[in-house]
Amino acid sequence: MKASFRQSLALRVTLAFVLIVAVSAAGLGVYLYRAFMTEIVRRDDLQLLGKLRQVQIVLGRPGAAELLAAQPDFFRDTMRGQENSLVRIVTADGTVLADINPAGERYPVPAAAGTAPGAGAIAGWTTRGGIPGRVVAGSARLGATPVTVVVARAYGERTAMFARYRGRILGACAVAALAAALLAALMLRRGLRPLRKVAEHAALVKPGTLAQRLDIADAPSELRPLIDAFNAMLGRLQEGYARLSGFSADLAHEFRTPVTNMIGQSQVALGQGRSREEYETLLASNIEELERLARMIESMLFLARAGQDEVVLARQPLAARDELARVADFFEGMAEERGLRLQCSGEGHFAADAGLVRRALANLVSNAVRHADAGTTVVLHAESGVGTVALSVQNKGAPIPRAHLGHLFERFYRVDSARSDGAGSTGLGLSIVSAIMNLHGGKATVISDGPETCFTLVFPANDALLSGAPGAILPGG
């Protein structure tokens, strides 16, 4: 039951609604009961004072002494509805002239409060049977003799009436709680219908139905943020699944090419006897293809790690010009082979993971050297901005069509075979650059205007980062 209560929203809301109704009904019932009881007690007290006044008037009339001696019960019956009152008339010296008390009840005799006592002079008492009563005393004259009149009454019928009233209030509270439970169940069943539709739609979600969306037009305003979030989640899932499907197809294609090459070459070599030199050539070719596969796998592992939001970089203060020069020195030999020059310029300081920065720059410079026209200069430039440092790599060569610029940082995306080196490129270099920039909270951009193509890495460069506080080192840097 406890587990069911925690898990059922409808049950919790229903019980809470029933509790609220029951408490409200009980509070209203208590208020009405107390108001009713107070009014009845006030009415009875007024009647008790009226009874006292009636006895005082009768005692003051001529012949009252003879009437008292002959018919004492007359003083009990002077007022309609007060026939069961208890009346005692006592002289100043304590002589009891009349004591109308058939049941022999013992009740307190308060001090006389004059000829016109108020409600404050009334005292309470209880009979032997536990029935509450009220008593009041006042002064009167019997002819020339001053006397004290005591009037008391037990309210058994009032106590029974109060008990019946309490029972009715309890019954009304129970009926109200039961009605509230039924109404709450019906209300929740109807009110939670949009949630059930969301659950039914979620149960039908699969790769082929990701394009379907929940209709928000008829949804309650309270559920619209949930439906918006659910539809947005479906959109992200659809996009992610499409990307994953495309990536899987690209990955299979990229892996198939070197594997097919190795299988074909090996089958040809095994078709007939070969010389030692031919086998060595085959092994060298297979090793080249395996190295390409290893680079591709290593790049995929890095991208998978970089996609984790919890990755923390080993940031340290870096001088932009020094990083550019370091990468330029590494590619100096390759550039000379292609008849190119590497030129570094600019200044700036920022905080980043040095290994990842060099890897990103190396990918950009490698692409620039491969695709630059012979005899041109590849320019590596650093420029400080407001809170940022931009590192750019610019080369002159075949322009990149505008339609391809927005896709260059996607995995396995190649503009055309002319800009792809099958032996040296895995199609993941620019994806790695983009992932590295995302890890640093920066961005990578590309501009291709005529023969000039410029890739730019924009790093944040604020004082907090330049403080040099180290974090965890990301593997694969």
GROMACS .gro file of C-alpha atoms in nm:
model
  477
    1MET     CA    1   0.000   0.000   0.000
    2LYS     CA    2   0.282   0.238   0.088
    3ALA     CA    3   0.461   0.170  -0.241
    4SER     CA    4   0.133   0.204  -0.432
    5PHE     CA    5   0.067   0.540  -0.262
    6ARG     CA    6   0.410   0.671  -0.360
    7GLN     CA    7   0.373   0.556  -0.719
    8SER     CA    8   0.014   0.664  -0.788
    9LEU     CA    9  -0.030   1.035  -0.854
   10ALA     CA   10  -0.407   0.993  -0.884
   11LEU     CA   11  -0.429   0.818  -0.546
   12ARG     CA   12  -0.220   1.085  -0.374
   13VAL     CA   13  -0.422   1.372  -0.526
   14THR     CA   14  -0.750   1.196  -0.443
   15LEU     CA   15  -0.651   1.138  -0.082
   16ALA     CA   16  -0.525   1.494  -0.049
   17PHE     CA   17  -0.852   1.627  -0.196
   18VAL     CA   18  -1.057   1.406   0.037
   19LEU     CA   19  -0.850   1.519   0.334
   20ILE     CA   20  -0.897   1.885   0.243
   21VAL     CA   21  -1.274   1.842   0.202
   22ALA     CA   22  -1.302   1.641   0.525
   23VAL     CA   23  -1.101   1.895   0.726
   24SER     CA   24  -1.295   2.185   0.575
   25ALA     CA   25  -1.629   2.017   0.641
   26ALA     CA   26  -1.523   1.926   0.995
   27GLY     CA   27  -1.407   2.281   1.061
   28LEU     CA   28  -1.732   2.422   0.929
   29GLY     CA   29  -1.927   2.168   1.133
   30VAL     CA   30  -1.740   2.255   1.453
   31TYR     CA   31  -1.802   2.624   1.392
   32LEU     CA   32  -2.173   2.572   1.326
   33TYR     CA   33  -2.204   2.337   1.625
   34ARG     CA   34  -2.041   2.585   1.861
   35ALA     CA   35  -2.248   2.873   1.722
   36PHE     CA   36  -2.567   2.667   1.757
   37MET     CA   37  -2.477   2.552   2.109
   38THR     CA   38  -2.393   2.906   2.218
   39GLU     CA   39  -2.723   3.037   2.084
   40ILE     CA   40  -2.923   2.761   2.253
   41VAL     CA   41  -2.747   2.818   2.585
   42ARG     CA   42  -2.810   3.193   2.559
   43ARG     CA   43  -3.177   3.131   2.484
   44ASP     CA   44  -3.210   2.892   2.781
   45ASP     CA   45  -3.038   3.142   3.010
   46LEU     CA   46  -3.282   3.412   2.903
   47GLN     CA   47  -3.570   3.177   2.971
   48LEU     CA   48  -3.422   3.092   3.313
   49LEU     CA   49  -3.402   3.463   3.397
   50GLY     CA   50  -3.757   3.505   3.270
   51LYS     CA   51  -3.870   3.225   3.498
   52LEU     CA   52  -3.704   3.400   3.793
   53ARG     CA   53  -3.876   3.723   3.700
   54GLN     CA   54  -4.213   3.551   3.676
   55VAL     CA   55  -4.175   3.405   4.028
   56GLN     CA   56  -4.071   3.745   4.165
   57ILE     CA   57  -4.381   3.907   4.012
   58VAL     CA   58  -4.616   3.642   4.151
   59LEU     CA   59  -4.463   3.672   4.499
   60GLY     CA   60  -4.523   4.045   4.495
   61ARG     CA   61  -4.896   4.014   4.433
   62PRO     CA   62  -5.159   4.019   4.714
   63GLY     CA   63  -5.239   3.672   4.847
   64ALA     CA   64  -4.906   3.529   4.736
   65ALA     CA   65  -4.834   3.392   5.085
   66GLU     CA   66  -5.160   3.196   5.091
   67LEU     CA   67  -5.100   3.073   4.735
   68LEU     CA   68  -4.750   2.963   4.829
   69ALA     CA   69  -4.883   2.768   5.126
   70ALA     CA   70  -5.172   2.613   4.937
   71GLN     CA   71  -5.029   2.554   4.587
   72PRO     CA   72  -4.647   2.570   4.585
   73ASP     CA   73  -4.632   2.395   4.242
   74PHE     CA   74  -4.799   2.699   4.092
   75PHE     CA   75  -4.463   2.878   4.112
   76ARG     CA   76  -4.301   2.601   3.907
   77ASP     CA   77  -4.564   2.629   3.634
   78THR     CA   78  -4.576   3.007   3.596
   79MET     CA   79  -4.401   3.001   3.257
   80ARG     CA   80  -4.475   2.775   2.961
   81GLY     CA   81  -4.179   2.547   2.879
   82GLN     CA   82  -4.036   2.583   3.229
   83GLU     CA   83  -4.267   2.334   3.404
   84ASN     CA   84  -3.972   2.115   3.505
   85SER     CA   85  -3.785   2.398   3.674
   86LEU     CA   86  -3.664   2.363   4.033
   87VAL     CA   87  -3.778   2.651   4.255
   88ARG     CA   88  -3.669   2.731   4.611
   89ILE     CA   89  -3.792   3.027   4.819
   90VAL     CA   90  -3.592   3.108   5.132
   91THR     CA   91  -3.637   3.385   5.389
   92ALA     CA   92  -3.355   3.600   5.515
   93ASP     CA   93  -3.315   3.386   5.831
   94GLY     CA   94  -3.281   3.068   5.622
   95THR     CA   95  -3.635   2.939   5.656
   96VAL     CA   96  -3.733   2.745   5.341
   97LEU     CA   97  -4.082   2.852   5.243
   98ALA     CA   98  -4.092   2.631   4.931
   99ASP     CA   99  -3.861   2.379   4.770
  100ILE     CA  100  -3.999   2.238   4.446
  101ASN     CA  101  -3.753   1.956   4.370
  102PRO     CA  102  -3.930   1.623   4.300
  103ALA     CA  103  -3.613   1.429   4.216
  104GLY     CA  104  -3.427   1.557   4.516
  105GLU     CA  105  -3.141   1.700   4.312
  106ARG     CA  106  -2.868   1.883   4.497
  107TYR     CA  107  -2.755   2.199   4.330
  108PRO     CA  108  -2.551   2.498   4.445
  109VAL     CA  109  -2.731   2.806   4.569
  110PRO     CA  110  -2.555   3.118   4.437
  111ALA     CA  111  -2.575   3.450   4.619
  112ALA     CA  112  -2.877   3.659   4.534
  113ALA     CA  113  -2.798   3.909   4.260
  114GLY     CA  114  -3.069   4.162   4.340
  115THR     CA  115  -3.410   4.196   4.189
  116ALA     CA  116  -3.286   4.195   3.829
  117PRO     CA  117  -2.984   3.962   3.792
  118GLY     CA  118  -2.813   3.938   3.454
  119ALA     CA  119  -2.673   3.644   3.259
  120GLY     CA  120  -2.348   3.675   3.452
  121ALA     CA  121  -2.524   3.575   3.772
  122ILE     CA  122  -2.617   3.232   3.633
  123ALA     CA  123  -2.408   2.937   3.759
  124GLY     CA  124  -2.369   2.590   3.614
  125TRP     CA  125  -2.420   2.256   3.787
  126THR     CA  126  -2.454   1.885   3.705
  127THR     CA  127  -2.720   1.637   3.813
  128ARG     CA  128  -2.649   1.298   3.963
  129GLY     CA  129  -2.710   1.152   3.617
  130GLY     CA  130  -2.445   1.375   3.459
  131ILE     CA  131  -2.692   1.613   3.295
  132PRO     CA  132  -2.579   1.977   3.290
  133GLY     CA  133  -2.796   2.240   3.456
  134ARG     CA  134  -2.811   2.612   3.527
  135VAL     CA  135  -2.914   2.800   3.846
  136VAL     CA  136  -2.973   3.166   3.936
  137ALA     CA  137  -3.086   3.348   4.251
  138GLY     CA  138  -3.260   3.683   4.294
  139SER     CA  139  -3.426   3.896   4.562
  140ALA     CA  140  -3.806   3.933   4.601
  141ARG     CA  141  -4.067   4.034   4.859
  142LEU     CA  142  -4.342   3.816   4.994
  143GLY     CA  143  -4.573   4.082   5.129
  144ALA     CA  144  -4.346   4.273   5.370
  145THR     CA  145  -4.100   3.984   5.407
  146PRO     CA  146  -3.780   3.987   5.194
  147VAL     CA  147  -3.703   3.646   5.042
  148THR     CA  148  -3.449   3.488   4.807
  149VAL     CA  149  -3.579   3.303   4.504
  150VAL     CA  150  -3.359   3.031   4.353
  151VAL     CA  151  -3.452   2.892   4.011
  152ALA     CA  152  -3.265   2.594   3.863
  153ARG     CA  153  -3.314   2.367   3.569
  154ALA     CA  154  -3.149   2.052   3.422
  155TYR     CA  155  -3.122   2.038   3.043
  156GLY     CA  156  -3.141   1.672   2.957
  157GLU     CA  157  -3.334   1.728   2.632
  158ARG     CA  158  -3.077   1.990   2.527
  159THR     CA  159  -2.791   1.749   2.582
  160ALA     CA  160  -2.967   1.486   2.370
  161MET     CA  161  -3.029   1.745   2.099
  162PHE     CA  162  -2.661   1.841   2.096
  163ALA     CA  163  -2.563   1.475   2.068
  164ARG     CA  164  -2.795   1.428   1.769
  165TYR     CA  165  -2.655   1.742   1.609
  166ARG     CA  166  -2.298   1.619   1.653
  167GLY     CA  167  -2.393   1.289   1.492
  168ARG     CA  168  -2.543   1.468   1.196
  169ILE     CA  169  -2.230   1.678   1.155
  170LEU     CA  170  -2.011   1.367   1.159
  171GLY     CA  171  -2.238   1.201   0.906
  172ALA     CA  172  -2.229   1.507   0.683
  173CYS     CA  173  -1.849   1.511   0.699
  174ALA     CA  174  -1.835   1.143   0.604
  175VAL     CA  175  -2.077   1.195   0.314
  176ALA     CA  176  -1.878   1.499   0.199
  177ALA     CA  177  -1.553   1.301   0.211
  178LEU     CA  178  -1.708   1.014   0.014
  179ALA     CA  179  -1.853   1.254  -0.243
  180ALA     CA  180  -1.516   1.428  -0.267
  181ALA     CA  181  -1.342   1.094  -0.329
  182LEU     CA  182  -1.582   1.006  -0.610
  183LEU     CA  183  -1.565   1.350  -0.767
  184ALA     CA  184  -1.186   1.360  -0.735
  185ALA     CA  185  -1.156   1.018  -0.901
  186LEU     CA  186  -1.377   1.128  -1.189
  187MET     CA  187  -1.201   1.464  -1.217
  188LEU     CA  188  -0.856   1.306  -1.217
  189ARG     CA  189  -0.957   1.042  -1.467
  190ARG     CA  190  -1.068   1.314  -1.701
  191GLY     CA  191  -0.793   1.560  -1.611
  192LEU     CA  192  -0.513   1.304  -1.654
  193ARG     CA  193  -0.634   1.199  -1.997
  194PRO     CA  194  -0.371   1.418  -2.172
  195LEU     CA  195  -0.101   1.254  -1.962
  196ARG     CA  196  -0.226   0.911  -2.065
  197LYS     CA  197  -0.208   1.025  -2.427
  198VAL     CA  198   0.153   1.130  -2.373
  199ALA     CA  199   0.227   0.789  -2.217
  200GLU     CA  200   0.054   0.607  -2.503
  201HIS     CA  201   0.248   0.811  -2.757
  202ALA     CA  202   0.573   0.746  -2.571
  203ALA     CA  203   0.501   0.372  -2.574
  204LEU     CA  204   0.473   0.385  -2.954
  205VAL     CA  205   0.802   0.570  -3.005
  206LYS     CA  206   1.042   0.377  -3.225
  207PRO     CA  207   1.282   0.472  -3.504
  208GLY     CA  208   1.004   0.474  -3.763
  209THR     CA  209   0.767   0.699  -3.564
  210LEU     CA  210   1.005   0.970  -3.444
  211ALA     CA  211   0.856   1.217  -3.692
  212GLN     CA  212   0.518   1.210  -3.515
  213ARG     CA  213   0.446   1.486  -3.264
  214LEU     CA  214   0.186   1.536  -2.993
  215ASP     CA  215  -0.086   1.790  -3.072
  216ILE     CA  216  -0.058   2.081  -2.829
  217ALA     CA  217  -0.368   2.269  -2.948
  218ASP     CA  218  -0.618   2.094  -2.717
  219ALA     CA  219  -0.379   2.033  -2.427
  220PRO     CA  220  -0.429   2.209  -2.091
  221SER     CA  221  -0.196   2.500  -2.031
  222GLU     CA  222  -0.032   2.315  -1.738
  223LEU     CA  223   0.071   2.029  -1.970
  224ARG     CA  224   0.191   2.238  -2.262
  225PRO     CA  225   0.547   2.277  -2.128
  226LEU     CA  226   0.563   1.897  -2.085
  227ILE     CA  227   0.429   1.835  -2.437
  228ASP     CA  228   0.668   2.096  -2.581
  229ALA     CA  229   0.958   1.926  -2.403
  230PHE     CA  230   0.839   1.583  -2.522
  231ASN     CA  231   0.810   1.702  -2.883
  232ALA     CA  232   1.152   1.867  -2.858
  233MET     CA  233   1.295   1.542  -2.724
  234LEU     CA  234   1.143   1.353  -3.018
  235GLY     CA  235   1.300   1.608  -3.252
  236ARG     CA  236   1.641   1.557  -3.093
  237LEU     CA  237   1.599   1.181  -3.104
  238GLN     CA  238   1.498   1.198  -3.469
  239GLU     CA  239   1.796   1.414  -3.554
  240GLY     CA  240   2.031   1.200  -3.348
  241TYR     CA  241   1.899   0.878  -3.500
  242ALA     CA  242   1.934   1.020  -3.851
  243ARG     CA  243   2.288   1.127  -3.774
  244LEU     CA  244   2.365   0.792  -3.616
  245SER     CA  245   2.225   0.607  -3.917
  246GLY     CA  246   2.426   0.823  -4.154
  247PHE     CA  247   2.734   0.789  -3.939
  248SER     CA  248   2.698   0.411  -3.927
  249ALA     CA  249   2.667   0.397  -4.304
  250ASP     CA  250   2.970   0.624  -4.347
  251LEU     CA  251   3.168   0.424  -4.094
  252ALA     CA  252   3.086   0.097  -4.269
  253HIS     CA  253   3.187   0.249  -4.603
  254GLU     CA  254   3.515   0.385  -4.464
  255PHE     CA  255   3.603   0.052  -4.301
  256ARG     CA  256   3.501  -0.148  -4.606
  257THR     CA  257   3.745   0.025  -4.840
  258PRO     CA  258   4.073  -0.069  -4.663
  259VAL     CA  259   3.941  -0.414  -4.568
  260THR     CA  260   3.838  -0.481  -4.929
  261ASN     CA  261   4.179  -0.362  -5.050
  262MET     CA  262   4.361  -0.595  -4.813
  263ILE     CA  263   4.141  -0.893  -4.899
  264GLY     CA  264   4.173  -0.834  -5.273
  265GLN     CA  265   4.549  -0.789  -5.265
  266SER     CA  266   4.595  -1.094  -5.043
  267GLN     CA  267   4.375  -1.311  -5.265
  268VAL     CA  268   4.570  -1.204  -5.575
  269ALA     CA  269   4.900  -1.270  -5.401
  270LEU     CA  270   4.789  -1.617  -5.291
  271GLY     CA  271   4.663  -1.705  -5.640
  272GLN     CA  272   5.014  -1.811  -5.746
  273GLY     CA  273   5.364  -1.818  -5.611
  274ARG     CA  274   5.525  -1.478  -5.553
  275SER     CA  275   5.876  -1.357  -5.491
  276ARG     CA  276   5.994  -1.233  -5.156
  277GLU     CA  277   5.990  -0.875  -5.277
  278GLU     CA  278   5.626  -0.907  -5.390
  279TYR     CA  279   5.520  -1.047  -5.051
  280GLU     CA  280   5.704  -0.763  -4.875
  281THR     CA  281   5.522  -0.513  -5.098
  282LEU     CA  282   5.189  -0.679  -5.011
  283LEU     CA  283   5.267  -0.667  -4.640
  284ALA     CA  284   5.370  -0.302  -4.663
  285SER     CA  285   5.045  -0.220  -4.844
  286ASN     CA  286   4.840  -0.409  -4.584
  287ILE     CA  287   5.024  -0.233  -4.301
  288GLU     CA  288   4.944   0.101  -4.465
  289GLU     CA  289   4.574   0.011  -4.477
  290LEU     CA  290   4.584  -0.116  -4.116
  291GLU     CA  291   4.749   0.207  -4.003
  292ARG     CA  292   4.469   0.399  -4.171
  293LEU     CA  293   4.216   0.185  -3.986
  294ALA     CA  294   4.403   0.240  -3.659
  295ARG     CA  295   4.400   0.617  -3.712
  296MET     CA  296   4.030   0.606  -3.787
  297ILE     CA  297   3.955   0.398  -3.476
  298GLU     CA  298   4.168   0.625  -3.258
  299SER     CA  299   3.987   0.929  -3.396
  300MET     CA  300   3.647   0.771  -3.332
  301LEU     CA  301   3.747   0.689  -2.973
  302PHE     CA  302   3.856   1.047  -2.920
  303LEU     CA  303   3.529   1.183  -3.060
  304ALA     CA  304   3.334   0.945  -2.834
  305ARG     CA  305   3.525   1.068  -2.527
  306ALA     CA  306   3.491   1.431  -2.634
  307GLY     CA  307   3.115   1.386  -2.657
  308GLN     CA  308   3.091   1.323  -2.282
  309ASP     CA  309   2.967   1.633  -2.099
  310GLU     CA  310   3.162   1.544  -1.785
  311VAL     CA  311   3.503   1.574  -1.956
  312VAL     CA  312   3.726   1.831  -1.780
  313LEU     CA  313   4.031   1.968  -1.961
  314ALA     CA  314   4.381   2.021  -1.827
  315ARG     CA  315   4.381   2.394  -1.894
  316GLN     CA  316   4.698   2.600  -1.869
  317PRO     CA  317   4.802   2.947  -1.988
  318LEU     CA  318   4.929   2.938  -2.348
  319ALA     CA  319   5.097   3.191  -2.574
  320ALA     CA  320   4.921   3.183  -2.910
  321ARG     CA  321   5.233   3.271  -3.116
  322ASP     CA  322   5.436   2.991  -2.952
  323GLU     CA  323   5.167   2.731  -3.026
  324LEU     CA  324   5.149   2.837  -3.391
  325ALA     CA  325   5.525   2.824  -3.425
  326ARG     CA  326   5.541   2.479  -3.265
  327VAL     CA  327   5.293   2.334  -3.516
  328ALA     CA  328   5.458   2.518  -3.808
  329ASP     CA  329   5.798   2.365  -3.722
  330PHE     CA  330   5.643   2.018  -3.724
  331PHE     CA  331   5.502   2.063  -4.079
  332GLU     CA  332   5.800   2.251  -4.217
  333GLY     CA  333   5.938   1.943  -4.397
  334MET     CA  334   5.603   1.853  -4.558
  335ALA     CA  335   5.557   2.213  -4.670
  336GLU     CA  336   5.902   2.226  -4.835
  337GLU     CA  337   5.826   1.905  -5.026
  338ARG     CA  338   5.520   2.075  -5.177
  339GLY     CA  339   5.701   2.405  -5.240
  340LEU     CA  340   5.514   2.595  -4.967
  341ARG     CA  341   5.612   2.843  -4.699
  342LEU     CA  342   5.467   2.860  -4.346
  343GLN     CA  343   5.434   3.203  -4.188
  344CYS     CA  344   5.336   3.278  -3.825
  345SER     CA  345   5.212   3.616  -3.701
  346GLY     CA  346   5.010   3.783  -3.427
  347GLU     CA  347   5.004   3.761  -3.048
  348GLY     CA  348   4.766   3.659  -2.774
  349HIS     CA  349   4.730   3.456  -2.456
  350PHE     CA  350   4.456   3.212  -2.356
  351ALA     CA  351   4.401   2.911  -2.133
  352ALA     CA  352   4.339   2.569  -2.287
  353ASP     CA  353   4.453   2.209  -2.298
  354ALA     CA  354   4.786   2.237  -2.482
  355GLY     CA  355   4.777   1.887  -2.634
  356LEU     CA  356   4.429   1.934  -2.777
  357VAL     CA  357   4.508   2.282  -2.911
  358ARG     CA  358   4.812   2.142  -3.096
  359ARG     CA  359   4.605   1.854  -3.231
  360ALA     CA  360   4.340   2.090  -3.368
  361LEU     CA  361   4.602   2.319  -3.524
  362ALA     CA  362   4.786   2.020  -3.668
  363ASN     CA  363   4.469   1.899  -3.842
  364LEU     CA  364   4.410   2.244  -3.994
  365VAL     CA  365   4.773   2.294  -4.104
  366SER     CA  366   4.784   1.940  -4.250
  367ASN     CA  367   4.473   2.015  -4.459
  368ALA     CA  368   4.614   2.353  -4.564
  369VAL     CA  369   4.947   2.202  -4.675
  370ARG     CA  370   4.772   1.924  -4.871
  371HIS     CA  371   4.535   2.157  -5.056
  372ALA     CA  372   4.746   2.475  -5.101
  373ASP     CA  373   4.878   2.564  -5.447
  374ALA     CA  374   5.254   2.514  -5.491
  375GLY     CA  375   5.462   2.825  -5.435
  376THR     CA  376   5.207   2.990  -5.202
  377THR     CA  377   5.231   3.072  -4.832
  378VAL     CA  378   5.024   2.914  -4.555
  379VAL     CA  379   4.960   3.186  -4.297
  380LEU     CA  380   4.914   3.101  -3.928
  381HIS     CA  381   4.783   3.406  -3.744
  382ALA     CA  382   4.678   3.486  -3.385
  383GLU     CA  383   4.454   3.778  -3.297
  384SER     CA  384   4.320   3.891  -2.959
  385GLY     CA  385   3.962   4.016  -2.930
  386VAL     CA  386   3.727   4.111  -2.644
  387GLY     CA  387   3.753   3.808  -2.417
  388THR     CA  388   3.868   3.582  -2.702
  389VAL     CA  389   4.177   3.473  -2.893
  390ALA     CA  390   4.140   3.361  -3.255
  391LEU     CA  391   4.390   3.125  -3.421
  392SER     CA  392   4.355   3.108  -3.799
  393VAL     CA  393   4.514   2.897  -4.075
  394GLN     CA  394   4.486   3.041  -4.426
  395ASN     CA  395   4.596   2.891  -4.757
  396LYS     CA  396   4.552   2.961  -5.128
  397GLY     CA  397   4.417   2.686  -5.347
  398ALA     CA  398   4.100   2.547  -5.499
  399PRO     CA  399   3.800   2.721  -5.339
  400ILE     CA  400   3.544   2.528  -5.139
  401PRO     CA  401   3.191   2.561  -5.285
  402ARG     CA  402   2.959   2.757  -5.057
  403ALA     CA  403   2.712   2.466  -5.038
  404HIS     CA  404   2.972   2.254  -4.860
  405LEU     CA  405   3.093   2.507  -4.600
  406GLY     CA  406   2.821   2.422  -4.347
  407HIS     CA  407   2.904   2.048  -4.357
  408LEU     CA  408   3.284   2.051  -4.336
  409PHE     CA  409   3.292   1.973  -3.963
  410GLU     CA  410   3.064   1.669  -3.995
  411ARG     CA  411   3.212   1.323  -3.958
  412PHE     CA  412   3.335   1.158  -4.281
  413TYR     CA  413   3.223   1.457  -4.487
  414ARG     CA  414   3.437   1.529  -4.791
  415VAL     CA  415   3.382   1.800  -5.048
  416ASP     CA  416   3.503   1.583  -5.338
  417SER     CA  417   3.771   1.335  -5.422
  418ALA     CA  418   4.003   1.609  -5.536
  419ARG     CA  419   4.024   1.749  -5.180
  420SER     CA  420   4.053   1.403  -5.020
  421ASP     CA  421   4.369   1.206  -4.983
  422GLY     CA  422   4.261   0.845  -4.947
  423ALA     CA  423   4.589   0.740  -4.788
  424GLY     CA  424   4.627   1.022  -4.541
  425SER     CA  425   4.274   1.132  -4.459
  426THR     CA  426   4.009   0.959  -4.251
  427GLY     CA  427   3.741   1.225  -4.301
  428LEU     CA  428   3.741   1.290  -3.926
  429GLY     CA  429   4.004   1.562  -3.890
  430LEU     CA  430   3.767   1.859  -3.896
  431SER     CA  431   3.517   1.671  -3.676
  432ILE     CA  432   3.793   1.637  -3.418
  433VAL     CA  433   3.869   2.008  -3.449
  434SER     CA  434   3.503   2.093  -3.386
  435ALA     CA  435   3.488   1.856  -3.086
  436ILE     CA  436   3.801   2.012  -2.934
  437MET     CA  437   3.653   2.360  -2.969
  438ASN     CA  438   3.326   2.249  -2.810
  439LEU     CA  439   3.520   2.112  -2.514
  440HIS     CA  440   3.686   2.451  -2.468
  441GLY     CA  441   3.363   2.647  -2.503
  442GLY     CA  442   3.487   2.799  -2.829
  443LYS     CA  443   3.397   2.755  -3.194
  444ALA     CA  444   3.553   2.665  -3.527
  445THR     CA  445   3.462   2.858  -3.844
  446VAL     CA  446   3.562   2.848  -4.210
  447ILE     CA  447   3.557   3.109  -4.487
  448SER     CA  448   3.638   3.031  -4.850
  449ASP     CA  449   3.651   3.343  -5.069
  450GLY     CA  450   3.799   3.284  -5.411
  451PRO     CA  451   4.136   3.108  -5.389
  452GLU     CA  452   4.176   3.184  -5.017
  453THR     CA  453   4.039   2.948  -4.754
  454CYS     CA  454   4.067   3.037  -4.386
  455PHE     CA  455   3.987   2.815  -4.087
  456THR     CA  456   3.959   2.997  -3.752
  457LEU     CA  457   3.958   2.865  -3.395
  458VAL     CA  458   3.809   3.107  -3.142
  459PHE     CA  459   3.908   3.037  -2.778
  460PRO     CA  460   3.777   3.218  -2.469
  461ALA     CA  461   4.052   3.419  -2.299
  462ASN     CA  462   3.933   3.558  -1.965
  463ASP     CA  463   4.123   3.620  -1.644
  464ALA     CA  464   3.960   3.329  -1.462
  465LEU     CA  465   4.093   3.082  -1.717
  466LEU     CA  466   4.435   3.245  -1.728
  467SER     CA  467   4.471   3.186  -1.352
  468GLY     CA  468   4.613   2.845  -1.447
  469ALA     CA  469   4.403   2.625  -1.220
  470PRO     CA  470   4.454   2.270  -1.358
  471GLY     CA  471   4.179   2.019  -1.415
  472ALA     CA  472   4.173   1.650  -1.501
  473ILE     CA  473   4.371   1.558  -1.814
  474LEU     CA  474   4.161   1.430  -2.100
  475PRO     CA  475   4.305   1.105  -2.243
  476GLY     CA  476   4.398   1.109  -2.606
  477GLY     CA  477   4.530   1.466  -2.608
   0.00000   0.00000   0.00000
